[in-house]
XYZ file of C-alpha atoms in Angstrom:
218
model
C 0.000 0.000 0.000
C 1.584 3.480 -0.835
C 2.560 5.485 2.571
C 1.957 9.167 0.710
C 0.116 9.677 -2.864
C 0.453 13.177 -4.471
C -2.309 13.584 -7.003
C -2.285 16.318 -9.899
C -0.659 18.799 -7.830
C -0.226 21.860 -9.629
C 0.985 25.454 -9.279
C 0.835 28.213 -11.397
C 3.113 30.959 -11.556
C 3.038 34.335 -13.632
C 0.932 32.329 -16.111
C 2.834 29.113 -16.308
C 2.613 25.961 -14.212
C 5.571 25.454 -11.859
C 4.035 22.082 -11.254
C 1.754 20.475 -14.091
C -0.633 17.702 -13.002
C 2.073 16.068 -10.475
C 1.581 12.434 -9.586
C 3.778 10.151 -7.234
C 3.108 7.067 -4.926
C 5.963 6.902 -2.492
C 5.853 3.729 -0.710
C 6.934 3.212 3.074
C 10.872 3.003 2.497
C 11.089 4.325 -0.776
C 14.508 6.993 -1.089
C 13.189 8.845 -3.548
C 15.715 11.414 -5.786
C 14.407 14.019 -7.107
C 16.598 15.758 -10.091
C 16.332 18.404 -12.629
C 17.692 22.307 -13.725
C 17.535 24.837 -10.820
C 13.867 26.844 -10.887
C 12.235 23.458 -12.244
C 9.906 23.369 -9.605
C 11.862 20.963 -7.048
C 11.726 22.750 -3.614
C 8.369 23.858 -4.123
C 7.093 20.545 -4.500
C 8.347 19.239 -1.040
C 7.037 22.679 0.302
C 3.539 21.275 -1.479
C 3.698 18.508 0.279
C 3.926 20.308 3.750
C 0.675 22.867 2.142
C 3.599 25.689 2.680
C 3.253 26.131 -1.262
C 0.944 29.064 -2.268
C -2.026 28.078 -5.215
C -1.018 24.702 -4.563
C -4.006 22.256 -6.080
C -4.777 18.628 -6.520
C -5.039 16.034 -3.434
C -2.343 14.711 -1.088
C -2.788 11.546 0.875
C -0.779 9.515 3.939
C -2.234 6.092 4.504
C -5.066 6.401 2.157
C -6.451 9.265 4.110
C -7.090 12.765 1.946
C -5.306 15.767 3.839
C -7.389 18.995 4.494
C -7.230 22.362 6.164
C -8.438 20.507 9.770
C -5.727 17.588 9.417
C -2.611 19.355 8.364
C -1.287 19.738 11.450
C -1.607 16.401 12.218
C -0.218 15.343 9.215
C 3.108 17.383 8.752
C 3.950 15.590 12.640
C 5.166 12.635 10.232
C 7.406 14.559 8.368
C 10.660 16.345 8.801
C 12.023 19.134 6.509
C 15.284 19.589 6.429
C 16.653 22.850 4.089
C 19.706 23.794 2.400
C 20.355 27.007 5.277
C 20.728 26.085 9.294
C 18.571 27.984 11.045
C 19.644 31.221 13.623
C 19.622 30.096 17.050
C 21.778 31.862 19.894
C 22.140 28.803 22.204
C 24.142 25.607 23.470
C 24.176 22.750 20.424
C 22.332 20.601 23.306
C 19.560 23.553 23.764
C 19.234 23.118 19.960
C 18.416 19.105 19.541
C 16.505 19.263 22.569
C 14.200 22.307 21.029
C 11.672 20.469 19.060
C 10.813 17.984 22.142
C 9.992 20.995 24.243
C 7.131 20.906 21.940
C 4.130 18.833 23.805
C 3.524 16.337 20.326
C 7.106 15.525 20.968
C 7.912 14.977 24.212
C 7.178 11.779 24.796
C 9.850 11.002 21.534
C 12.837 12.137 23.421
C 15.416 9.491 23.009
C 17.629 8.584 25.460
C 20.580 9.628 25.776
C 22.637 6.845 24.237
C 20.724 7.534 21.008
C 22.000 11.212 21.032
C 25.516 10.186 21.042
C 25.044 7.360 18.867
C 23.931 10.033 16.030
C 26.197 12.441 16.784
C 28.676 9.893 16.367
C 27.832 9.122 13.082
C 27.583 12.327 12.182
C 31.254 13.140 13.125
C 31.135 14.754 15.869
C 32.415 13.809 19.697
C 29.575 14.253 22.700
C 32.007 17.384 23.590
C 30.078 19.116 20.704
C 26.710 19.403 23.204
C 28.560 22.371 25.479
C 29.598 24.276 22.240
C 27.287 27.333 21.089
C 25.528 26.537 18.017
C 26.141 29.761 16.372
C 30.360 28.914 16.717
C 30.027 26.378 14.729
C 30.348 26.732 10.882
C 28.042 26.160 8.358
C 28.663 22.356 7.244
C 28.522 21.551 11.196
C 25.383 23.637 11.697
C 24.073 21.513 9.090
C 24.863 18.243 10.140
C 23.793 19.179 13.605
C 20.089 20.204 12.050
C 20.548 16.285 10.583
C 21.011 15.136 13.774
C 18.285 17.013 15.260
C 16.282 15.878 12.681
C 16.572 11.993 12.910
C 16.394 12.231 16.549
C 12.939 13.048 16.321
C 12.660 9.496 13.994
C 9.566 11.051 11.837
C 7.809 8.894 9.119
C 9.421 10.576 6.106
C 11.911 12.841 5.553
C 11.758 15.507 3.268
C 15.594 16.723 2.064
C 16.240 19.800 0.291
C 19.850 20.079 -0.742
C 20.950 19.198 2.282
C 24.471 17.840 1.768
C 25.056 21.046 -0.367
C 27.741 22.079 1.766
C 29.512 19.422 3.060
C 32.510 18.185 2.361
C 33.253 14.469 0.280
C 33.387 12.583 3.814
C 30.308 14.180 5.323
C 27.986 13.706 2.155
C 28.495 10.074 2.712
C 27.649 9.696 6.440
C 24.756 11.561 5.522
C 23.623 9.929 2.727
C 24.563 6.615 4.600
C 22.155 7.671 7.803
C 19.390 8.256 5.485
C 19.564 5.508 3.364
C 20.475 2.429 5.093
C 17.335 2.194 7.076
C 14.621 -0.061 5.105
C 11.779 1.696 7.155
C 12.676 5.201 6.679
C 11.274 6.968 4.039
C 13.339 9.692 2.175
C 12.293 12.101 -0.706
C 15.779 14.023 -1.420
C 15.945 17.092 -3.647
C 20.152 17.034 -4.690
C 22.396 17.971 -7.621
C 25.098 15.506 -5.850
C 25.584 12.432 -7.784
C 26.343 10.312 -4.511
C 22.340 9.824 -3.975
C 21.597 8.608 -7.439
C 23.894 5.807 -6.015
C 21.750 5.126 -3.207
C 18.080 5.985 -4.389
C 16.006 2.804 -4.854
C 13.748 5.429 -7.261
C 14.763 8.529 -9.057
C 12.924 11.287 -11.173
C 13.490 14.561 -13.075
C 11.580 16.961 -13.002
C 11.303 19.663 -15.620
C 8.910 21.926 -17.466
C 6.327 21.006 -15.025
C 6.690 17.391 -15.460
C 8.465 14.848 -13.242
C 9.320 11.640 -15.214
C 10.805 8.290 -13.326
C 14.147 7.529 -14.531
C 14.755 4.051 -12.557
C 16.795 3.519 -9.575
C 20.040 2.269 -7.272
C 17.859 -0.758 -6.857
């Protein structure tokens, strides 16, 4: 049974259709790759996905179950959205993966603490890296700490937008290993880096307002 169905999802733009009549059935542990020229529509069809996309129209479904103004909420709890920019934020690298389970929908995710250091780890980084200010650190370990934020609250499917954009050869792999060698998890990857063609079980282009499968890793 598909996990997520996108059906005709379009969006028009200064008289032209970003997105024409999208369809896609992403199954639960598809890694999905999404390619094509920059401006073909890529980001703003994971930000349809979320309803973030303005004039978005057509019909988006998790588990067989249509998604409307009342269950959106709801709904984007199984995602996480991870961009190409780390966010601002002024405190401690701990205060910053233990921000989103302040939230009351995620508290009762926290992992334990073994789980923390077990990402971090894989991630690069030593459990000295929790004390550090977040805003010290630069912009490739920003990132990967966002990652790690990110899988620690172990959401349905992951949404990635260029995320491995700036990180160097060694990084890109951890990365793309953490995201891809788990047969539950569920990954729909925007990326002009060739590394997660090599990993994607299915991959598509998307351009002129049409997203075509092109086959897969596996």
């Amino acid at each position: 049974m598909e996990h997520l169905q996108l059906q005709n999802i379009t969006i028009q733009k200064d008289g032209r259709n970003i997105l024409d009549n999208i369809h896609l059935k992403v199954c639960k542990g598809d890694k999905i790759l999404i390619q094509g020229p920059s401006g073909s529509g890529k980001s703003t069809l994971l930000k349809a996905i979320l309803g973030f996309a303005k004039g978005c129209t057509g019909t988006i479904l998790l588990d067989g179950q249509s998604i409307d103004a009342r269950s959106i909420k709801t709904f984007r709890n199984h995602f996480a959205y991870i961009g190409q920019k780390p966010l601002l934020f002024e405190g401690t690298v701990r205060e910053y993966l233990e921000l989103p389970f302040s939230f009351r929908h995620n508290r009762e995710k926290k992992p334990p603490k073994d789980k923390w250091l077990a990402v971090l780890t894989a991630l690069g980084f030593g459990p000295e890296i929790m004390a550090g200010t977040y805003h010290s650190l630069s912009g490739g370990e920003q990132q990967r700490i966002t990652i790690a934020q990110a899988l620690l609250l172990r959401r349905d499917i992951y949404l990635l937008d260029e995320v491995t954009s700036s990180l160097d050869q060694a990084n890109i792999f951890r990365v793309i290993d953490l995201f891809t060698t788990s047969e539950e998890q569920t990954i729909i990857a925007v990326s002009h880096n060739r590394e997660w063609a090599q990993h994607a079980t299915r991959i598509f282009t998307l351009q002129n307002g049409q997203m075509h499968e092109q086959g897969g890793a596996s």
